[in-house]
Amino acid sequence: MVAAATLHAFSTELLIGSMTFTVTVTLLRLVATFSGLFTDNIRKGLDQAAFFASLFALAAIPLVILTGNFAAENNSTSPMIVNKVLLSGLCLGLWVGVVHGRWTWGPELWSRKGTALFHSAITCAAYGVAAMLGSIGGLLTRGETVGDLLGFWPHFGSAPELGYGLSITLALLSLVTLLIVIFIQPRGEPIEDGSGRIAESLDQ
Amino acid sequence: MRRTFILAGLLLLVLVVPSHSANPGGMGDSSRDFSCGGSCHGDPGLSQSSSAEFQFELDRASAYVGGPISITVSATGMELSPRGLVGLFLLADTHGVADTPEDAGWTILSDGAGGSGNYVENHAFDSTTGVSVTWSLIAPPSEGVYTLYAQAHHGGDGSPRMNLSQAFTIDVGPIPENLPQMIDWEPMTSRGLGETSTMTLPVVNATSVHLEYRIGEGQITSVAVGLENNVWTTELPAALSDIVVHYRIVMTNDEFSETTGWITVGMDEGGYSADLTAVRLQALALMLTSLALCITIQRRMARPAHSKDEPPAALISVDQTDILAASFAPTTLAMDDPRRPFGWSDEQWQHYGAAHIVEHQGGGL
């Protein structure tokens, strides 16, 4: 029988590996957008590699959260684990945003500097949150983190203490916000590339 | 040639991988089996043997069934990592599972570090001084010769290291008749700062009971324990700072004087607690909010920028110009209004005058 902690380590390595790959390739594609580097084939390959790696990471996130939940001891008494749960939600939300952006904008997102920058920014932000999660894991299991090499890296030794009622209110408000965004906010139009070709969009 | 360089570079990267270190920050005091070493320290491919030498010391020659006994394990002469962290186990056997002293019938009252586990981590100043842990135990409920082992886990010279002691035997004999003893006692091993601890002691066969306590290795203070309604009850004074307090119970009658091992009281950390369901709801809120933010920005950015001069679509859809014009338009216009264009008929001025004023002069009378 494999312990939950071992499964958590395994799934975490899958997640961080695929996220690191996604971020690296996304940044390379961003550089191509701004500098004109690389051929069209390489640009297309970078975009698709980032997209499929982000899909793989998205599939790995729930596995990491579940195994981490089973592996944790005394979840409710450790501020660091509470922070880990909170940051897991943020990481998942941002990463779904990354996948949603690429899915709806299509590969032509790289034809506009604004969308290319925003997509790269949320990809990096989600990766930063994942790095914080890994840092907390390192502190819990090994008592130290590579983040210690950075003077500003937070240690998450304290966590917010919100009551049950306020938590339900926040969850409902956020759900209403998301529903408003999905069903009421006007949808964007497909992005056109420089040649006037309309990018495929599944958000219609 | 380029491939050769790439392959050489990759090979170099493989060769410079540092030797493995298990958990240099430790795993924390706990109750652990011998198999805890199976993943890191116990793996012969990763771990190396330790030079640690063990010494056992008992506070009495033998133990009685269910009676108290303290065992001090010292480990010296080991290699040390820069942290100097050494974890000491007290084990009942080395099968790998179910080998803690509890599994053999012992009860750990105190591990000397404010807990009651069989694994304690300490920082060694140097290998000559080493580390030392005193466990306060209650002997198993049946007579016999019991074996205990000590095991040390630590790092040194860039590798995880471990060593297992020789077997150490303890005779557990029958209880002498009329021996004062504690029955099913769960000692207090931690408390909050400034808390006075009231303790109920299940002592039998005793005519007098004393609570002895000391701060660190300081002077021992003895307090008589009162008997009220056949219950021995006493109080351990509050600690006003983060100090290490040890206490023990001395039970006497006409024939015997029996003493428990020293029990160490740790400080509760912070007292933080959170409702995990509430935390999960907060995580859900964070997830939905961040996703909503991403989607709304993505939709906003996906709209075509037709012209820099053209107002955004959202503003167009709520264009209120006509309503404003109507509200500002005069209800009656004077026929001699100086703004009336030359050549307009009265009827023309009545019908289109208001719109003319709004269009050319900003509305209002």
XYZ file of C-alpha atoms in Angstrom:
569
model
C 0.000 0.000 0.000
C 1.402 3.364 -1.006
C 1.000 6.125 1.543
C -1.004 9.215 0.663
C 2.099 11.335 1.223
C 3.964 9.373 -1.456
C 1.091 9.755 -3.902
C 0.994 13.451 -3.081
C 4.706 13.800 -3.823
C 4.246 11.906 -7.091
C 1.284 13.971 -8.278
C 2.981 17.192 -7.185
C 5.998 16.378 -9.314
C 3.717 15.773 -12.297
C 1.963 19.076 -11.708
C 5.030 21.219 -11.143
C 6.803 19.634 -14.083
C 3.969 20.314 -16.488
C 3.422 23.819 -15.115
C 7.110 24.654 -15.436
C 7.033 23.421 -19.003
C 3.923 25.477 -19.731
C 5.432 28.645 -18.317
C 8.736 28.184 -20.126
C 7.110 27.560 -23.498
C 4.583 30.355 -22.990
C 7.348 32.838 -22.275
C 9.248 31.689 -25.343
C 6.113 32.214 -27.430
C 5.722 35.667 -25.889
C 9.269 36.532 -26.845
C 8.475 35.395 -30.375
C 5.471 37.716 -30.474
C 7.500 40.741 -29.495
C 10.785 40.007 -31.216
C 9.872 38.136 -34.347
C 12.091 35.241 -33.404
C 11.451 31.681 -34.584
C 9.751 30.371 -37.683
C 6.002 29.925 -37.977
C 6.307 26.197 -37.368
C 8.243 26.723 -34.160
C 5.762 29.350 -32.992
C 2.872 26.998 -33.663
C 4.689 24.205 -31.871
C 5.381 26.394 -28.827
C 1.755 27.441 -28.612
C 0.425 23.906 -28.874
C 2.998 22.530 -26.440
C 2.009 25.156 -23.886
C -1.672 24.450 -24.418
C -1.450 20.680 -23.991
C 0.923 20.974 -21.034
C -1.534 23.354 -19.380
C -4.344 20.840 -19.951
C -2.224 18.116 -18.357
C -1.457 20.362 -15.390
C -5.146 21.164 -15.036
C -5.902 17.443 -14.809
C -3.162 16.994 -12.203
C -4.302 19.790 -9.870
C -7.347 17.948 -8.420
C -5.200 14.854 -7.893
C -2.630 16.897 -5.987
C -5.299 18.545 -3.856
C -6.986 15.240 -3.007
C -3.797 13.360 -2.135
C -2.536 16.351 -0.159
C -5.768 16.399 1.784
C -5.383 12.741 2.699
C -1.699 13.134 3.517
C -2.114 16.095 5.857
C -2.326 15.519 9.578
C -4.289 17.860 11.836
C -5.390 20.002 8.886
C -7.345 22.435 10.978
C -4.606 23.183 13.481
C -1.799 24.220 11.174
C -1.893 27.725 9.677
C 0.429 26.595 6.912
C -1.939 23.833 5.809
C -4.874 26.256 5.960
C -2.889 28.603 3.705
C -2.153 25.677 1.453
C -5.851 24.944 1.046
C -6.597 28.601 0.278
C -3.761 28.945 -2.225
C -4.836 25.683 -3.876
C -8.180 27.304 -4.686
C -6.454 30.376 -6.095
C -4.061 28.237 -8.144
C -6.887 26.175 -9.598
C -8.922 29.292 -10.480
C -5.997 30.989 -12.211
C -5.013 27.869 -14.090
C -8.563 27.312 -15.338
C -8.346 30.947 -16.469
C -5.149 30.137 -18.376
C -6.769 27.202 -20.144
C -9.969 29.185 -20.779
C -8.014 32.029 -22.332
C -6.136 29.830 -24.743
C -9.262 27.801 -25.494
C -11.473 30.797 -26.320
C -8.897 33.041 -27.949
C -7.276 30.282 -29.906
C -3.714 30.422 -31.223
C -4.338 33.933 -32.564
C -4.054 35.306 -29.064
C -0.371 35.691 -29.884
C -1.203 38.055 -32.770
C -2.119 40.822 -30.302
C 0.421 42.074 -27.844
C -2.230 42.797 -25.212
C -3.721 39.330 -25.158
C -0.289 37.729 -25.397
C 0.921 39.728 -22.406
C -2.187 39.022 -20.342
C -2.118 35.301 -21.101
C 1.553 35.106 -20.154
C 0.939 37.130 -17.002
C -1.798 34.886 -15.598
C 0.232 31.816 -16.532
C 3.151 33.172 -14.506
C 0.842 34.222 -11.660
C -0.662 30.743 -11.424
C 2.829 29.241 -11.487
C 3.889 31.612 -8.716
C 1.008 30.431 -6.566
C 1.974 26.822 -7.279
C 5.537 27.652 -6.236
C 4.219 29.049 -2.952
C 2.271 25.827 -2.429
C 5.414 23.796 -3.022
C 7.294 26.068 -0.657
C 4.776 25.417 2.101
C 5.084 21.697 1.422
C 8.844 21.970 1.772
C 8.490 23.785 5.084
C 6.087 21.154 6.378
C 8.124 18.122 5.405
C 11.715 19.308 5.374
C 11.588 22.369 7.575
C 13.050 24.604 4.894
C 12.320 25.948 1.443
C 14.351 27.180 -1.491
C 12.313 30.355 -1.089
C 14.518 31.079 1.927
C 17.198 32.075 -0.551
C 14.912 34.947 -1.524
C 14.630 37.502 1.194
C 11.008 38.383 0.461
C 9.563 34.876 0.266
C 6.594 34.530 2.647
C 6.486 31.716 5.217
C 2.718 31.636 5.758
C 3.056 31.103 9.492
C -0.316 32.706 10.122
C -3.649 32.225 8.424
C -6.948 34.099 8.337
C -9.627 32.890 10.711
C -12.984 33.482 9.051
C -16.190 32.061 10.453
C -18.458 29.558 8.783
C -21.156 32.127 7.936
C -18.746 34.587 6.333
C -17.138 31.773 4.352
C -20.503 30.681 2.953
C -21.301 34.297 2.059
C -17.982 34.700 0.257
C -18.468 31.445 -1.642
C -21.989 32.435 -2.721
C -20.890 35.927 -3.750
C -18.053 34.538 -5.822
C -20.420 32.031 -7.436
C -22.861 34.825 -8.330
C -19.958 36.875 -9.715
C -18.845 34.028 -11.934
C -22.399 33.378 -13.157
C -22.842 37.071 -13.991
C -19.580 37.056 -15.911
C -20.526 33.919 -17.819
C -24.173 34.634 -18.622
C -24.612 38.414 -18.531
C -21.340 39.999 -19.552
C -21.203 40.516 -23.344
C -19.049 37.920 -24.961
C -16.005 38.939 -26.891
C -15.621 38.516 -30.582
C -13.098 36.146 -32.079
C -9.626 37.516 -32.426
C -8.502 38.227 -35.963
C -4.933 37.740 -36.895
C -2.938 40.138 -38.987
C -4.116 38.575 -42.226
C -7.738 39.119 -41.357
C -8.361 35.419 -40.704
C -10.741 34.911 -37.802
C -9.387 32.692 -35.066
C -11.499 29.745 -34.055
C -13.395 30.353 -30.895
C -15.453 27.953 -28.826
C -16.822 30.704 -26.681
C -19.658 31.540 -29.067
C 30.426 18.126 -32.712
C 27.500 20.040 -31.269
C 25.805 16.787 -30.265
C 28.965 15.691 -28.484
C 28.985 18.883 -26.464
C 25.322 18.503 -25.598
C 25.784 14.887 -24.510
C 28.862 15.814 -22.490
C 26.941 18.605 -20.820
C 24.053 16.309 -19.893
C 26.485 13.701 -18.532
C 28.179 16.372 -16.458
C 24.828 17.443 -15.043
C 24.098 13.855 -14.008
C 27.486 13.489 -12.363
C 27.241 16.655 -10.336
C 23.941 15.702 -8.722
C 24.636 16.049 -5.002
C 24.446 13.063 -2.720
C 20.998 12.611 -1.299
C 19.871 14.170 1.924
C 16.709 12.861 3.503
C 14.911 15.464 5.604
C 17.600 17.876 6.773
C 15.000 19.890 8.652
C 13.773 16.813 10.492
C 10.331 15.279 10.612
C 9.245 16.437 14.046
C 8.749 14.548 17.281
C 6.191 11.821 16.893
C 5.407 8.152 17.345
C 7.087 6.293 14.509
C 7.926 2.735 13.533
C 11.348 1.505 12.563
C 10.084 1.469 8.950
C 10.134 5.267 9.000
C 13.719 4.782 7.892
C 12.679 2.700 4.919
C 12.341 5.548 2.460
C 15.440 7.606 3.195
C 17.679 6.534 6.033
C 16.967 2.836 5.603
C 17.629 2.739 1.865
C 21.131 1.324 1.439
C 21.356 3.126 -1.892
C 20.942 6.471 -0.191
C 21.852 6.077 3.436
C 25.145 5.320 5.095
C 25.863 3.816 8.465
C 26.322 6.064 11.450
C 29.120 5.929 13.986
C 26.684 6.677 16.795
C 27.266 4.784 20.045
C 24.392 4.268 22.434
C 24.154 4.186 26.179
C 21.069 3.189 28.171
C 20.407 4.255 31.719
C 17.489 3.323 33.980
C 16.287 5.176 37.040
C 15.806 1.840 38.880
C 17.114 -1.688 38.660
C 13.892 -3.314 37.561
C 10.268 -2.495 36.897
C 7.014 -3.856 38.182
C 4.034 -4.783 36.092
C 2.270 -1.501 35.324
C 4.900 0.362 37.310
C 6.848 3.471 36.327
C 10.363 3.451 34.972
C 12.491 6.024 33.179
C 15.009 5.171 30.528
C 17.614 7.612 29.270
C 19.171 6.963 25.873
C 22.359 8.804 24.951
C 23.933 8.777 21.509
C 27.450 10.074 20.941
C 30.232 9.919 18.396
C 28.071 10.315 15.329
C 28.866 12.307 12.187
C 26.918 15.541 12.179
C 25.402 17.729 9.510
C 25.799 21.509 9.770
C 22.415 21.596 11.473
C 23.476 18.992 14.032
C 19.975 17.523 14.077
C 19.720 13.979 15.483
C 16.518 11.958 15.791
C 16.401 9.232 18.431
C 13.956 6.323 18.376
C 12.965 4.056 21.241
C 11.792 0.792 19.698
C 10.513 -2.549 20.950
C 11.796 -4.531 17.955
C 13.115 -3.979 14.454
C 10.547 -5.745 12.288
C 9.673 -2.548 10.500
C 6.044 -2.275 11.526
C 4.231 -2.233 14.851
C 7.508 -1.962 16.710
C 7.006 1.025 18.968
C 7.164 0.456 22.738
C 3.369 0.851 22.846
C 3.058 -2.125 20.511
C 4.900 -4.213 23.107
C 2.668 -3.074 25.957
C 4.663 -0.120 27.283
C 3.036 3.233 27.892
C 5.068 6.363 27.169
C 4.123 8.980 29.722
C 6.632 11.527 28.525
C 9.320 11.783 25.898
C 11.163 14.534 27.696
C 10.260 17.062 25.037
C 6.700 17.894 25.926
C 5.155 14.954 24.112
C 4.632 11.239 24.444
C 6.097 9.798 21.258
C 8.910 7.322 20.752
C 10.829 9.585 18.330
C 12.462 12.805 19.494
C 14.705 15.188 17.578
C 17.463 17.175 19.247
C 20.274 19.398 18.077
C 23.701 18.137 19.074
C 26.307 20.710 20.017
C 29.050 18.306 18.967
C 29.436 14.580 18.467
C 31.241 14.119 21.794
C 28.344 15.546 23.763
C 25.829 13.975 21.410
C 22.166 13.927 22.318
C 20.224 12.394 25.145
C 16.518 11.674 25.581
C 14.720 10.461 28.701
C 11.500 8.549 28.235
C 9.203 8.097 31.226
C 7.404 4.785 30.803
C 4.803 2.574 32.409
C 5.797 -1.074 32.223
C 3.688 -3.620 30.308
C 0.794 -5.340 32.072
C 2.430 -8.745 32.140
C 5.658 -10.048 33.631
C 8.673 -10.937 31.518
C 11.945 -9.826 30.052
C 11.379 -7.046 27.550
C 13.768 -5.843 24.902
C 14.188 -2.265 23.779
C 16.327 -0.736 21.048
C 17.451 2.763 20.246
C 17.976 4.051 16.753
C 19.573 7.277 15.597
C 18.778 9.098 12.351
C 20.881 12.058 11.340
C 22.858 13.521 8.495
C 26.588 13.868 8.105
C 29.139 14.335 5.326
C 26.350 14.968 2.844
C 24.445 11.750 3.427
C 21.592 10.524 5.587
C 22.866 8.149 8.251
C 21.360 5.720 10.712
C 22.455 3.281 13.367
C 20.655 0.775 15.549
C 21.709 -0.064 19.069
C 22.218 -3.487 20.575
C 19.208 -4.952 22.367
C 18.661 -3.652 25.882
C 16.645 -5.843 28.238
C 14.471 -4.845 31.170
C 13.010 -7.236 33.717
C 9.398 -6.565 34.504
C 8.540 -8.397 37.684
C 5.368 -8.991 39.679
C 3.890 -6.158 41.675
C 4.800 -6.349 45.345
C 1.755 -6.477 47.507
C 0.648 -3.062 48.749
C 2.910 -1.194 46.289
C 1.717 2.395 45.711
C 1.060 2.916 42.040
C -0.853 4.878 39.434
C -3.682 3.229 37.527
C -4.559 4.266 33.971
C -2.950 7.658 34.233
C -2.639 10.045 31.316
C -0.205 12.699 32.454
C -0.435 16.297 31.365
C 2.407 16.962 28.907
C 1.481 20.355 27.482
C -0.454 23.461 28.474
C -0.897 27.094 27.576
C 1.211 29.928 28.882
C -0.018 31.209 32.256
C -2.317 28.240 32.873
C -2.413 26.623 36.298
C -2.773 22.879 35.824
C -5.075 20.947 38.110
C -4.200 17.269 38.085
C -6.196 14.325 39.361
C -3.915 11.425 40.278
C -5.329 7.866 40.270
C -2.982 6.641 43.014
C -3.701 3.477 44.957
C -2.064 1.945 48.057
C -0.516 5.257 49.121
C -0.791 7.034 52.425
C 0.834 10.210 51.182
C 1.483 11.638 47.733
C 3.778 14.481 46.734
C 4.140 16.434 43.539
C 7.738 17.327 42.765
C 8.594 19.782 40.010
C 11.604 21.653 38.747
C 12.371 24.216 36.070
C 14.928 22.850 33.667
C 17.660 21.235 35.730
C 16.982 23.533 38.705
C 16.025 22.922 42.287
C 13.253 20.446 43.030
C 10.143 21.808 44.755
C 7.876 19.358 46.593
C 4.164 19.966 47.197
C 1.907 17.686 49.248
C -1.050 16.340 47.319
C -4.387 16.483 49.083
C -6.897 13.664 49.306
C -10.467 14.816 48.860
C -13.323 12.335 48.479
C -10.792 9.554 47.874
C -9.268 11.482 44.964
C -5.696 12.796 45.015
C -5.751 16.280 43.491
C -2.993 18.839 43.090
C -2.034 21.887 41.078
C 1.082 22.598 39.053
C 1.776 26.354 39.187
C 1.459 28.362 35.993
C 4.522 29.174 33.917
C 4.678 32.860 33.059
C 7.211 32.431 30.276
C 8.230 29.755 27.805
C 10.190 27.580 30.249
C 10.644 23.824 30.489
C 8.922 22.374 33.535
C 9.392 18.788 34.708
C 7.295 17.074 37.347
C 6.920 13.663 38.928
C 4.697 12.014 41.499
C 6.094 10.480 44.679
C 3.797 7.907 46.325
C 4.577 6.438 49.715
C 3.118 4.148 52.331
C 4.558 2.361 55.341
C 6.532 -0.141 53.258
C 7.360 1.501 49.927
C 8.167 4.779 48.279
C 7.455 4.804 44.529
C 8.243 7.605 42.109
C 7.156 8.140 38.521
C 9.667 9.276 35.951
C 10.118 12.965 35.222
C 7.416 14.217 32.902
C 8.162 17.234 30.760
C 5.511 19.877 30.148
C 5.600 21.647 26.794
C 3.869 24.838 25.777
C 0.882 24.711 23.464
C 1.728 26.502 20.241
C -0.504 29.460 19.558
C -3.750 27.610 19.937
C -4.589 28.146 16.292
C -7.585 26.264 15.010
C -9.770 26.735 11.995
C -12.909 25.074 10.722
C -11.691 23.098 7.731
C -15.084 23.288 6.018
C -14.980 27.080 6.274
C -11.447 27.090 4.884
C -12.548 24.968 1.935
C -15.390 27.380 1.250
C -12.903 30.256 1.285
C -10.711 28.332 -1.155
C -13.760 27.821 -3.380
C -14.482 31.551 -3.209
C -10.896 32.345 -4.189
C -11.080 29.917 -7.087
C -14.371 31.256 -8.461
C -13.366 34.891 -8.021
C -10.014 34.481 -9.726
C -11.655 32.564 -12.560
C -14.343 35.242 -12.942
C -11.648 37.914 -13.065
C -9.727 36.043 -15.745
C -12.804 35.415 -17.897
C -14.092 38.958 -17.666
C -10.731 40.424 -18.702
C -10.382 37.869 -21.482
C -13.830 38.708 -22.868
C -13.138 42.389 -22.593
C -9.847 42.051 -24.467
C -11.419 39.874 -27.144
C -13.637 42.729 -28.365
C -12.425 44.293 -31.603
C -10.995 47.752 -31.443
C -12.820 49.254 -34.463
C -11.548 52.743 -34.013
C -9.671 54.645 -31.405
C -12.216 57.447 -31.621
C -15.181 55.146 -31.227
C -16.516 54.860 -27.695
C -16.463 51.400 -26.132
C -19.395 49.122 -26.900
C -20.570 49.140 -23.326
C -20.941 52.898 -23.424
C -22.739 52.778 -26.763
C -25.284 50.350 -25.401
C -26.180 52.725 -22.627
C -26.143 55.875 -24.719
C -28.555 58.267 -22.966
C -28.197 61.256 -25.274
C -31.802 61.222 -26.497
C -33.183 60.930 -22.999
C -30.988 63.742 -21.782
C -31.958 65.894 -24.740
C -35.621 65.325 -24.034
C -35.218 66.162 -20.388
C -33.260 69.293 -21.126
C -35.504 70.346 -23.991
C -37.737 73.300 -23.258
C -41.401 72.450 -23.030
C -42.462 75.797 -24.557
C -40.415 78.006 -26.769
C -40.902 81.696 -27.068
C -41.591 82.829 -30.588
C -39.129 85.701 -30.165
C -36.331 83.445 -28.849
C -33.038 84.896 -30.169
C -31.856 81.340 -30.954
C -34.654 80.866 -33.496
C -33.032 80.520 -36.920
C -33.851 83.104 -39.483
C -36.609 82.018 -41.854
C -38.200 79.317 -39.639
C -42.005 79.388 -39.491
C -43.796 79.406 -36.122
C -44.941 75.822 -36.636
C -41.454 74.747 -37.607
C -39.996 76.453 -34.516
C -42.566 74.777 -32.224
C -41.815 71.293 -33.532
C -38.089 71.358 -34.203
C -36.849 74.250 -32.097
C -35.955 72.164 -29.047
C -33.880 69.701 -31.073
C -32.194 72.606 -32.805
C -31.201 74.172 -29.488
C -29.843 70.860 -28.121
C -27.923 70.149 -31.270
C -26.345 73.555 -31.695
C -26.232 75.088 -28.266
C -26.028 72.170 -25.783
C -29.616 72.112 -24.589
C -31.447 74.078 -21.937
C -33.348 77.260 -22.167
